Coordinates of C-alpha atoms in Angstrom, one line a residue:
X66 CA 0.0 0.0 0.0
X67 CA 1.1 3.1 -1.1
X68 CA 2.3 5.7 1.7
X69 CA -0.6 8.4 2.4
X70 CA 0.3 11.8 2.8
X71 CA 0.1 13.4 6.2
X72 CA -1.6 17.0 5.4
X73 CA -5.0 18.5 5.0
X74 CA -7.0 18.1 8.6
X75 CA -3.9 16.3 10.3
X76 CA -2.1 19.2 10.7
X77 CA -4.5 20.9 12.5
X78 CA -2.4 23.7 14.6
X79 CA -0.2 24.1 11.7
X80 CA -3.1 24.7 9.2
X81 CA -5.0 27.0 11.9
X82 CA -1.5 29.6 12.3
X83 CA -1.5 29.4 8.4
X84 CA -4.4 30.4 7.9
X85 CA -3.9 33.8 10.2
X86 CA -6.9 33.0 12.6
X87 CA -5.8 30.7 15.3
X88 CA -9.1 27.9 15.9
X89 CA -10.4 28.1 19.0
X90 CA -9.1 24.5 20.9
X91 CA -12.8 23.3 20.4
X92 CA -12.6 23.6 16.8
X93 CA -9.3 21.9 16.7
X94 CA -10.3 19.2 18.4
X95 CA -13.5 18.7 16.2
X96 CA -11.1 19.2 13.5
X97 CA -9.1 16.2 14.6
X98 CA -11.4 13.8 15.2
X99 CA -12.8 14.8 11.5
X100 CA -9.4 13.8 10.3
X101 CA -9.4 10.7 12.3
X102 CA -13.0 9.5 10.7
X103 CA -11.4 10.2 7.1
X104 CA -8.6 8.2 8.0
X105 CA -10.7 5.3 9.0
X106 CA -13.1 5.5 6.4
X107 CA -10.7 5.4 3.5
X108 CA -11.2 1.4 2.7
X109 CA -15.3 1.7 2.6
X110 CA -15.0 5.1 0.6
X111 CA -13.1 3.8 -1.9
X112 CA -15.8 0.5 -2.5
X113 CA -18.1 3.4 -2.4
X114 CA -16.6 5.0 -5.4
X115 CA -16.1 1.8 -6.9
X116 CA -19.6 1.3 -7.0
X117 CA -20.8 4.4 -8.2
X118 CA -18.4 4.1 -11.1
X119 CA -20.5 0.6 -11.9
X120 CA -23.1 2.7 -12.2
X121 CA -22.7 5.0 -15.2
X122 CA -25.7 7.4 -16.1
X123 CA -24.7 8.3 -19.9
X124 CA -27.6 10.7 -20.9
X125 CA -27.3 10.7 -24.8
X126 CA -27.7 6.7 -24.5
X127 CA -31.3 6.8 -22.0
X128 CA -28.8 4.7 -20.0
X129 CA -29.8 4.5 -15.6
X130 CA -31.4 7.8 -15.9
X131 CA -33.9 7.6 -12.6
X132 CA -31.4 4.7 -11.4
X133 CA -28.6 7.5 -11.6
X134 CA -30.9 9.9 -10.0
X135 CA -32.0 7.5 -7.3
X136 CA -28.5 6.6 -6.5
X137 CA -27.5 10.0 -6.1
X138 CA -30.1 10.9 -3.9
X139 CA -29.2 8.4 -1.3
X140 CA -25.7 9.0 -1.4
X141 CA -26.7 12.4 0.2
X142 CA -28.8 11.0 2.3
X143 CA -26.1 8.3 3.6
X144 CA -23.5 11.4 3.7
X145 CA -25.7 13.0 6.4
X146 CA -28.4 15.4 4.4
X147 CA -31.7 15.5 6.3
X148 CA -33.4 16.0 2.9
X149 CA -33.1 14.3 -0.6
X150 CA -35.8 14.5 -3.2
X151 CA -35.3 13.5 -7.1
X152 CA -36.7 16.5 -8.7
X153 CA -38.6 15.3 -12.2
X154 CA -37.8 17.2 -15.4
X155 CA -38.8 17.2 -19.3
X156 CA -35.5 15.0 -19.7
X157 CA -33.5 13.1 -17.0
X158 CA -34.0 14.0 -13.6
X159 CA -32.2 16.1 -10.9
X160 CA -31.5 15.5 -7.3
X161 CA -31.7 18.1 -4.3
X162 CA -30.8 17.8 -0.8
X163 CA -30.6 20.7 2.3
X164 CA -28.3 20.1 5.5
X165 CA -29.7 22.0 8.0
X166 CA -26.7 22.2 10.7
X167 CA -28.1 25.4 12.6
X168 CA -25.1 27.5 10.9
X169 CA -25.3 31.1 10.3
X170 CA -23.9 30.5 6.4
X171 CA -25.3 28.6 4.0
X172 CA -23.0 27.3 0.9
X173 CA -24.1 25.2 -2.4
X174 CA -22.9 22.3 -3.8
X175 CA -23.4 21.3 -7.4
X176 CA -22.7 17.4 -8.6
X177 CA -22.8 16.0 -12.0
X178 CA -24.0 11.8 -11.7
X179 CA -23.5 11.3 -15.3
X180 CA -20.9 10.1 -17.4
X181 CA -19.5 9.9 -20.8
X182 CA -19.6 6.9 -22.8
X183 CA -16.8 4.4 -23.3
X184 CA -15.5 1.9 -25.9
X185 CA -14.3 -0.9 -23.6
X186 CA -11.8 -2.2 -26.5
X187 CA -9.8 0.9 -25.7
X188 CA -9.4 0.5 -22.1
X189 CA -6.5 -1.2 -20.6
X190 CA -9.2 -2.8 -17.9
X191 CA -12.7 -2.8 -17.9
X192 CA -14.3 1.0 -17.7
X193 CA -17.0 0.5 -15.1
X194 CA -14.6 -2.0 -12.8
X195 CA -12.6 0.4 -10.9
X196 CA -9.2 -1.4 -11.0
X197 CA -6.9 0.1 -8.5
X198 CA -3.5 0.4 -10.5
X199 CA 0.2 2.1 -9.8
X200 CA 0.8 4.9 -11.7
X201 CA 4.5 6.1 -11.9
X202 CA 6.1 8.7 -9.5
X203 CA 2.1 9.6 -8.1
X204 CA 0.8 6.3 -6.2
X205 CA -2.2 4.0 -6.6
X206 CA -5.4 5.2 -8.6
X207 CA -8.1 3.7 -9.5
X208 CA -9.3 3.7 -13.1
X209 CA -12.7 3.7 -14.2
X210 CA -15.7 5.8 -16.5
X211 CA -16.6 9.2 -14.2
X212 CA -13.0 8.5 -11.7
X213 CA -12.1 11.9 -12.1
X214 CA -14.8 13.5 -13.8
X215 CA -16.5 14.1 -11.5
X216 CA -17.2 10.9 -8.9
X217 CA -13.7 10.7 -7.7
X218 CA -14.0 14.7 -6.2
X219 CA -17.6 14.1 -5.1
X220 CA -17.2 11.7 -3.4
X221 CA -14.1 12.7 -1.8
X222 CA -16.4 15.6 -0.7
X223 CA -19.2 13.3 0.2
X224 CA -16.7 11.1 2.4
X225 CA -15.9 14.6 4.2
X226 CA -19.2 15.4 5.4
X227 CA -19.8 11.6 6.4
X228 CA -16.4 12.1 8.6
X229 CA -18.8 15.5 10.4
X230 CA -21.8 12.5 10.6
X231 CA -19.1 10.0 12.2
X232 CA -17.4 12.0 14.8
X233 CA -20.8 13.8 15.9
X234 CA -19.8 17.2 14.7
X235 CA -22.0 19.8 13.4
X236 CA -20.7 20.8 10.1
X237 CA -19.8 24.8 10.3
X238 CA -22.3 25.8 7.4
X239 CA -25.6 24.8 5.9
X240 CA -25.5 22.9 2.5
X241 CA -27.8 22.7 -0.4
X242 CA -27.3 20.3 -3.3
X243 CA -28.1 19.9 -6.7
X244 CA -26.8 17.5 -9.0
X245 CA -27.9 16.6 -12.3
X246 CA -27.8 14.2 -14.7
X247 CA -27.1 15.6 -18.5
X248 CA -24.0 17.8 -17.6
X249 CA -22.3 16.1 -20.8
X250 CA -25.0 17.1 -23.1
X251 CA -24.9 20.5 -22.1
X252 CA -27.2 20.7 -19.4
X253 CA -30.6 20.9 -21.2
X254 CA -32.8 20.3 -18.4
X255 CA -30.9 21.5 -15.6
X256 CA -32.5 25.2 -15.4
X257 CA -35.8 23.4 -14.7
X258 CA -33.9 22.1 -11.6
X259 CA -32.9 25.2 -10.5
X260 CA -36.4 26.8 -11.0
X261 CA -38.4 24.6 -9.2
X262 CA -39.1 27.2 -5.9
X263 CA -38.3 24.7 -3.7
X264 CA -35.0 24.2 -4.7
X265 CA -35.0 28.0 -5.7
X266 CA -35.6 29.5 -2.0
X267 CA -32.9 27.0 -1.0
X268 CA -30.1 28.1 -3.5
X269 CA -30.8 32.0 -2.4
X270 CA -29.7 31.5 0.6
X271 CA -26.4 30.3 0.1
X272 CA -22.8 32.6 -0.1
X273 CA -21.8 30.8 -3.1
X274 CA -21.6 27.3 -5.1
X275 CA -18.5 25.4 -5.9
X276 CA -18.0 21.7 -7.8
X277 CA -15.3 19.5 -6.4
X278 CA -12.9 19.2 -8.7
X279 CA -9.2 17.3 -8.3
X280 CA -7.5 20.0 -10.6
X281 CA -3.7 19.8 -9.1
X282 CA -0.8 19.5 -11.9
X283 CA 2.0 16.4 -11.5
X284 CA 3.6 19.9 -9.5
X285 CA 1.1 20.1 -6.9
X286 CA -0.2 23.4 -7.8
X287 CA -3.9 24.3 -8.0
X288 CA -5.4 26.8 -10.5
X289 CA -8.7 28.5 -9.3
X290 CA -10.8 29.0 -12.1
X291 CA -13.1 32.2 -12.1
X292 CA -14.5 31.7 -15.0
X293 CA -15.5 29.1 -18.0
X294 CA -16.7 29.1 -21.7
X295 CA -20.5 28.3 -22.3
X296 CA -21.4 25.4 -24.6
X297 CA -23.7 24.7 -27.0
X298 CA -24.4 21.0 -28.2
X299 CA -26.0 20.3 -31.6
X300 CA -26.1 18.3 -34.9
X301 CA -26.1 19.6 -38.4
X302 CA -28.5 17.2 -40.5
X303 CA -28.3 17.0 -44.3
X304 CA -30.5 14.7 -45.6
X305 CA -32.1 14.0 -49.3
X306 CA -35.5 14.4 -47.7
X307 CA -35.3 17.6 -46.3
X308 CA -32.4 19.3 -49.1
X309 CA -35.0 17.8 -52.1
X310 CA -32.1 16.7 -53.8
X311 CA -30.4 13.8 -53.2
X312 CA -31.2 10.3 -52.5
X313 CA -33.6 9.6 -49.2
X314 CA -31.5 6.2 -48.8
X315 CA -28.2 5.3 -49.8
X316 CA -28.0 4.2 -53.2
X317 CA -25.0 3.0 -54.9
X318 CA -22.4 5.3 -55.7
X319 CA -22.0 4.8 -59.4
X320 CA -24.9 7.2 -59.0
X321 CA -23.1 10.1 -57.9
X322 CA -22.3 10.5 -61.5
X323 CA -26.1 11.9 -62.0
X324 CA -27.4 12.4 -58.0
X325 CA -27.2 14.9 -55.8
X326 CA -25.0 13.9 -52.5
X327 CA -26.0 15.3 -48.9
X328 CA -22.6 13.9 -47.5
X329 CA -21.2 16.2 -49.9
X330 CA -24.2 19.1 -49.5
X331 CA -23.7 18.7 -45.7
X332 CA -19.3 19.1 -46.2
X333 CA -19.8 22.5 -48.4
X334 CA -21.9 24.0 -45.4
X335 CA -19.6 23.3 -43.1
X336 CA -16.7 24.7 -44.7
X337 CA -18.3 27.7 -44.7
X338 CA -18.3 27.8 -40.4
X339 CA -14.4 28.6 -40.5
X340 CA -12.0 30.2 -42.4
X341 CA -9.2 29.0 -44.8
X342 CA -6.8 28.2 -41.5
X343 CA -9.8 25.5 -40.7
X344 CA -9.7 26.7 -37.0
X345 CA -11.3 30.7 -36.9
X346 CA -14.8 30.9 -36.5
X347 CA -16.5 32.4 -40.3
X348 CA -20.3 32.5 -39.0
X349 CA -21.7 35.8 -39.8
X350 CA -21.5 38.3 -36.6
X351 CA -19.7 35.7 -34.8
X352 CA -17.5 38.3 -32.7
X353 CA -20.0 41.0 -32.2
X354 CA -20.2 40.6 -28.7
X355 CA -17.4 39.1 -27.7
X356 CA -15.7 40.5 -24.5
X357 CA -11.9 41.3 -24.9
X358 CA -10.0 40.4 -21.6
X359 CA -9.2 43.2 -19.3
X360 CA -6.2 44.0 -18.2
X361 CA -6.5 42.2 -15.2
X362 CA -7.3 38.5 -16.6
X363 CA -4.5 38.9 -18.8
X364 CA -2.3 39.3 -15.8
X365 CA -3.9 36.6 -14.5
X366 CA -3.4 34.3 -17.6
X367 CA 0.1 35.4 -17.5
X368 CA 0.8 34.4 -14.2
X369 CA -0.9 30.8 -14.8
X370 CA 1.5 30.6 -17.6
X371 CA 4.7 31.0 -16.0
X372 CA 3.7 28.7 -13.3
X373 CA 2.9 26.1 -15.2
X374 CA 4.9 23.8 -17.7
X375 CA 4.8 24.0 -21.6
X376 CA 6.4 20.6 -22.3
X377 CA 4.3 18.7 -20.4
X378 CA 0.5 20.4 -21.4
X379 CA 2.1 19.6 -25.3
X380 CA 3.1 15.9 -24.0
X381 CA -0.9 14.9 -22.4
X382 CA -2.2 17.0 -25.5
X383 CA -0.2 14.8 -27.8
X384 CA 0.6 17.8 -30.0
X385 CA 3.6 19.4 -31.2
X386 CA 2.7 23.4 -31.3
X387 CA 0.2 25.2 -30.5
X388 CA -2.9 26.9 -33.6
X389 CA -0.2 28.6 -35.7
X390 CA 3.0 27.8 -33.9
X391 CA 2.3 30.7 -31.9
X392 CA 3.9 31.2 -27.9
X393 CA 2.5 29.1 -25.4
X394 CA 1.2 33.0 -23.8
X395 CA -0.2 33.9 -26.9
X396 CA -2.4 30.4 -27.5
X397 CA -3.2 30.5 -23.6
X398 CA -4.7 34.2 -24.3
X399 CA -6.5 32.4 -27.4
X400 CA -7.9 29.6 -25.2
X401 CA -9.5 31.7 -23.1
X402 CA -10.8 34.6 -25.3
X403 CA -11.5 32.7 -28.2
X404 CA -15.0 31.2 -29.1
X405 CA -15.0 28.3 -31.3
X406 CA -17.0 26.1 -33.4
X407 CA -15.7 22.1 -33.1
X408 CA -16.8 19.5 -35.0
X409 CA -17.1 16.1 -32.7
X410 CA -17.8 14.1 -34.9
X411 CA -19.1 12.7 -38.8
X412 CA -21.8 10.5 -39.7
X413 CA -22.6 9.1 -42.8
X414 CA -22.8 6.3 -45.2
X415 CA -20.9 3.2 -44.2
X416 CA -18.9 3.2 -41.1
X417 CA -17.8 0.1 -41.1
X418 CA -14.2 -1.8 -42.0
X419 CA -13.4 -1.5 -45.3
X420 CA -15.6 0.2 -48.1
X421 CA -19.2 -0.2 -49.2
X422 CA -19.5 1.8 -52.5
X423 CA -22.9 3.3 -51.4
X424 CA -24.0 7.0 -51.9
X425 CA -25.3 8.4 -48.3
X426 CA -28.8 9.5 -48.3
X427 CA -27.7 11.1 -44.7
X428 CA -25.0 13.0 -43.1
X429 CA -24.3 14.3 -39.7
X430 CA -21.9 16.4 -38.0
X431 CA -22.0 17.0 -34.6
X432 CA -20.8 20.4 -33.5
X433 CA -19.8 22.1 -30.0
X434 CA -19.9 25.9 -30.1
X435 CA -17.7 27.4 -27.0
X436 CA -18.6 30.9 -25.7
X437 CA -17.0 33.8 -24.1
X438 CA -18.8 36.4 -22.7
X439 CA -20.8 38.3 -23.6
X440 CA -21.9 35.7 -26.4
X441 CA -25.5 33.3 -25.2
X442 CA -26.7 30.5 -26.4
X443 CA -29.7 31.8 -27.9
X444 CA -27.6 34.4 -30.2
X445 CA -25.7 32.0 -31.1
X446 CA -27.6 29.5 -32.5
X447 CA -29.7 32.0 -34.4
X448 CA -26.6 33.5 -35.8
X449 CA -25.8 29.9 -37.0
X450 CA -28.8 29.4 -38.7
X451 CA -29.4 32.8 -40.5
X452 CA -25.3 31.7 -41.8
X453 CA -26.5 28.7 -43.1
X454 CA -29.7 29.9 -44.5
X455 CA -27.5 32.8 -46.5
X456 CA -25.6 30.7 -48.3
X457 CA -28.2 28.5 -49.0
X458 CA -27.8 25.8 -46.6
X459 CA -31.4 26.5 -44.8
X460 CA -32.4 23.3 -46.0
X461 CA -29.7 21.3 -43.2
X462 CA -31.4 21.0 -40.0
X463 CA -30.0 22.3 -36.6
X464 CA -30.5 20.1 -34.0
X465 CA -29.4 21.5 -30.5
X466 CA -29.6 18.8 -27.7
X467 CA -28.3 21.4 -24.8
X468 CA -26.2 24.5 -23.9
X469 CA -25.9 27.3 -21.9
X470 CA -23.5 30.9 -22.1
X471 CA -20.3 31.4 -20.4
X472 CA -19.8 32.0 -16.5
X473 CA -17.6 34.6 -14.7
X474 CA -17.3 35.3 -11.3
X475 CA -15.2 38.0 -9.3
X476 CA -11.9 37.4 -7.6
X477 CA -12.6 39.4 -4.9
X478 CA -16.0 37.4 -3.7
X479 CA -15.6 35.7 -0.6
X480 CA -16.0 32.3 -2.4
X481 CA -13.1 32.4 -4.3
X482 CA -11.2 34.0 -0.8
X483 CA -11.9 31.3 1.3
X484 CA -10.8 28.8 -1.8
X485 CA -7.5 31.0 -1.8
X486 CA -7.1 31.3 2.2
X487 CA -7.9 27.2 2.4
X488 CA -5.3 26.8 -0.2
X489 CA -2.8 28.9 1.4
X490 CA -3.0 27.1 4.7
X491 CA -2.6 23.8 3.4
X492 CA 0.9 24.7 1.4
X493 CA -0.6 24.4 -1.8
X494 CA 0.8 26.1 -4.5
X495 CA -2.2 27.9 -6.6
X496 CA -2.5 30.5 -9.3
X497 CA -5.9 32.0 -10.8
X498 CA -7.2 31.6 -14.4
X499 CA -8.9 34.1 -16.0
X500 CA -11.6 31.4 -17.5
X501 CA -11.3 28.0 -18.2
X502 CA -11.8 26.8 -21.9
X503 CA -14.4 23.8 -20.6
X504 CA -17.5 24.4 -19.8
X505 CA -19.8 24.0 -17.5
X506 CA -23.6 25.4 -16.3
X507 CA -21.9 27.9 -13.8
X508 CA -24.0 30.3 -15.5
X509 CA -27.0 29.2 -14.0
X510 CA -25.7 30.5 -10.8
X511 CA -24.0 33.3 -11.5
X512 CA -26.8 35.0 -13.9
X513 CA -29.7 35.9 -12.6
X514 CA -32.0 35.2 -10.4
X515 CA -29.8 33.8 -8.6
X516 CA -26.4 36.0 -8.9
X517 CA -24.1 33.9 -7.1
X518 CA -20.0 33.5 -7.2
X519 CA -19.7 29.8 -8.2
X520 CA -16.4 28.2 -9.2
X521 CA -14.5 24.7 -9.2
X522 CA -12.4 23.9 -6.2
X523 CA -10.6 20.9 -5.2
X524 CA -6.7 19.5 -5.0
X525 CA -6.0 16.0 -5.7
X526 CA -5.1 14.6 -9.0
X527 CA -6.7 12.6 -12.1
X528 CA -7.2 12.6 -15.6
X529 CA -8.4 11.2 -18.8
X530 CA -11.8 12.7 -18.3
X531 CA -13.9 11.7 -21.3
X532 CA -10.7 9.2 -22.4
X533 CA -9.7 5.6 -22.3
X534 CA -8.5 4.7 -18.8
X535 CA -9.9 7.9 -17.4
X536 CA -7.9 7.5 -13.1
X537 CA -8.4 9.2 -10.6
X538 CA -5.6 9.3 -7.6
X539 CA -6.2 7.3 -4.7
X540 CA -2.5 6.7 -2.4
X541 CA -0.1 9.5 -3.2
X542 CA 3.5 9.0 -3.3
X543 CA 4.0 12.6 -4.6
X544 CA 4.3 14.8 -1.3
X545 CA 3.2 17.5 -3.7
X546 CA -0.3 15.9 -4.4
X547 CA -3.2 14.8 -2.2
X548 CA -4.6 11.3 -2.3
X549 CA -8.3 10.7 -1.4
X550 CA -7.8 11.1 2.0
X551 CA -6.2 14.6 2.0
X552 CA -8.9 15.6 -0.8
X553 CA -11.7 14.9 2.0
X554 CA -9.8 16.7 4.6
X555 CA -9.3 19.7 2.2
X556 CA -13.0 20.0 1.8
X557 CA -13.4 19.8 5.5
X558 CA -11.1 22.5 6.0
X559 CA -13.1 24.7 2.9
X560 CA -16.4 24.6 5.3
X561 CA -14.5 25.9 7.9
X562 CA -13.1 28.6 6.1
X563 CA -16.4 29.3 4.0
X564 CA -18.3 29.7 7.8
X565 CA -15.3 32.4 8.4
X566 CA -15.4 34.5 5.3
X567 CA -19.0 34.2 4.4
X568 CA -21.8 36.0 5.1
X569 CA -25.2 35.0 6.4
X570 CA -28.1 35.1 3.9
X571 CA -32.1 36.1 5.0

């Protein structure tokens, strides 16, 4: 068994001077016997994450959608919420749970339960086992669909508050959670979540809303994200039935001689989304409201940058330069500023080994759009379509299965504060990013009605997320990087430092 790490919770005295308010020796002493129920826990927390990890939720299949839900409900439930209700929507449901623990500050938690999908033939052990493995210079992990992203943080999080449940200790803040289950679609269904008022006169009471995250580098260092890029997932559909050229089946391809082709119909339009470099958005109006970065987030980008390590982001990229060979600044002020249009993926014809001289009746692209502020979804996809309509592409349907605009959230709030102050007192090297180039539904919190700060936070380590052999670390070797345990106790010592910094809500 790999050697576990000796930080986080353990060093309770240590972490209180750090932090420049000494605990009170009551708080210490509840601190420790947190630390202690962590400890003791780690064996059944890990089979806990193995199990959920043999659960996957994978929204775009209609795969465990109200087992998924279910399952996350009673994990809160087990983890010491007094209240956990599966909240139904047009699509796959939500979960939402209150801890009432008689605390003057109230914080939010937001969980994803679903996964992406998997090819099990590219896996170097099954995806939903959860095989624990050694990995090189960092310790035991344990690889599996959803280890990192995001079971392996929640339920490091989860195993925190069950350490509070344990030891009979009140937690120092209220919680409210919401988790859904379509986060890798884009989030379709989500805002119906959010608006039921139950769940609504919950979430306006709390400070702020974080997602646990295990976001340290092979360094140790921890970047605190205060923004990220809004999505948009859709398909572009060419089809002889709906272009009124073109075969409605696939015929064989001698006939392209005298047919019309929608693979090929479908391939002019999308030429048209970028410009002759293949990478810069074309779509009419594209730019209009894109936000430059201020002053300020390029310092911050720049920062990030010199903190981090070129060679290594190119190595787990697997690519050579960066967009035009330029500087590793200069593409790290494009991956933040930029908004793009991605294809995922084709679809058409024959997709099997070898050829099949056929002549598609069908094609499909699937596309993610990334935005920056002040971009939305809505303009967006109406910009899209009046592009495609121009040139006289109308004809190719736009199918958009979820998305949401970008997220931002200020440096100053007392959300990301207590992140930074936690982070300080553990030794943990961190930096800020201006916006992270992923995306997910922050925006939901931080827009309106709710206007809350809402960020990642998290140390620990994984990767791979929507990859083969996606791992998540379990036992670090790496005194710079926090196995499972240390992950929990981390959390423990956020709720501490949230009760401190934030303010009560009415």
């Amino acid at each position: 068994m790999a050697r576990r790490l000796k930080l986080g919770l353990a060093g309770l005295a240590a972490v209180a001077a750090l932090a420049g308010h000494p605990a009170a020796a009551s708080e210490k002493a509840d601190r420790a016997n947190v630390a202690a129920a962590i400890r003791a826990d780690h064996d059944a927390a890990v089979e806990r994450l193995r199990a959920w990890i043999k659960l996957p939720t994978i929204a775009n299949m209609g795969l465990n959608h109200k087992e998924g839900a279910e399952y996350m409900r009673q994990l809160a439930l087990d983890a010491g919420f007094q209240v956990a209700k599966v909240i139904p929507t047009d699509g796959v449901p939500g979960v939402f749970a209150t801890l009432d623990a008689g605390a003057r500050t109230t914080l939010a938690i937001y969980f994803m339960y679903d996964v992406k999908h998997y090819d099990p033939k590219e896996w170097s052990s099954p995806p939903l086992e959860g095989r624990m493995v050694d990995r090189p210079g960092e310790g035991r992990v344990i690889v599996g669909r959803g280890a990192v992203n995001q079971k392996g943080p929640e339920t490091a999080f989860l195993t925190a508050l069950k350490a509070f449940k344990a030891s009979g200790i009140k937690l120092p803040v209220n919680l409210v959670l919401v988790a859904e289950g379509e986060e890798e679609i884009a989030s379709p269904h989500f805002p119906q979540v959010i608006s039921n008022p139950e769940v609504l006169a919950a979430m306006k009471k709390a400070v702020g809303v974080i997602i646990p995250s295990a976001g340290q580098s092979v360094d140790g260092q921890v970047t605190l994200e205060l923004g990220a890029k809004g999505a948009v997932e859709l398909q572009l559909i060419s089809s002889g039935e709906k272009w009124g050229k073109g075969p409605t089946k696939d015929i064989h391809s001698s006939l392209m001689a005298n047919v019309d082709s929608p693979a090929w119909h479908l391939i002019k339009a999308l030429n048209t989304l970028v410009g002759d470099d293949g990478h810069t958005p074309a779509i009419d109006g594209w730019f209009e409201n894109v936000k430059p970065l201020t002053e300020r987030q390029k310092q911050l980008i720049a920062a990030d940058v010199a903190a981090g390590n070129e060679a290594d982001e190119k190595k787990s990229l697997g690519i050579k330069q960066w967009y035009a060979g330029e500087d590793y600044l200069t593409a790290a002020y494009r991956l933040a500023s930029q908004p793009t249009v991605n294809i995922q993926g084709l679809v058409s014809g024959y997709m099997g080994p070898g050829g099949k001289t056929v002549l598609p009746g069908r094609a499909e692209a699937k596309i993610d759009l990334r935005l920056v502020p002040d971009m939305t979804k809505d303009e967006a996809v109406t910009k899209l379509k009046a592009h495609l309509a121009k040139r006289g592409f109308g004809d190719i349907e736009v199918n958009v299965s979820g998305g949401y605009g970008p997220t931002q959230t200020d440096e100053n709030s007392a959300l990301i504060k207590a992140e930074q102050a936690t982070l300080a007192a553990a030794k943990i090297s961190q930096t800020m990013s201006a916006r992270s180039a992923g995306s997910w539904p922050g925006v939901i919190f931080t827009g309106p009605p709710l206007s809350l700060p809402a960020g990642s936070f998290g140390a620990g380590r994984g990767g791979g997320a929507h990859a083969p052999d996606e791992w998540f670390l379990i036992d670090s070797t790496n005194p710079k990087e926090l196995g499972f345990d240390q992950q929990a106790g981390l959390f423990a010592d956020f709720l501490y430092e949230v009760a401190r910094s934030g303010k009560a809500k009415p």
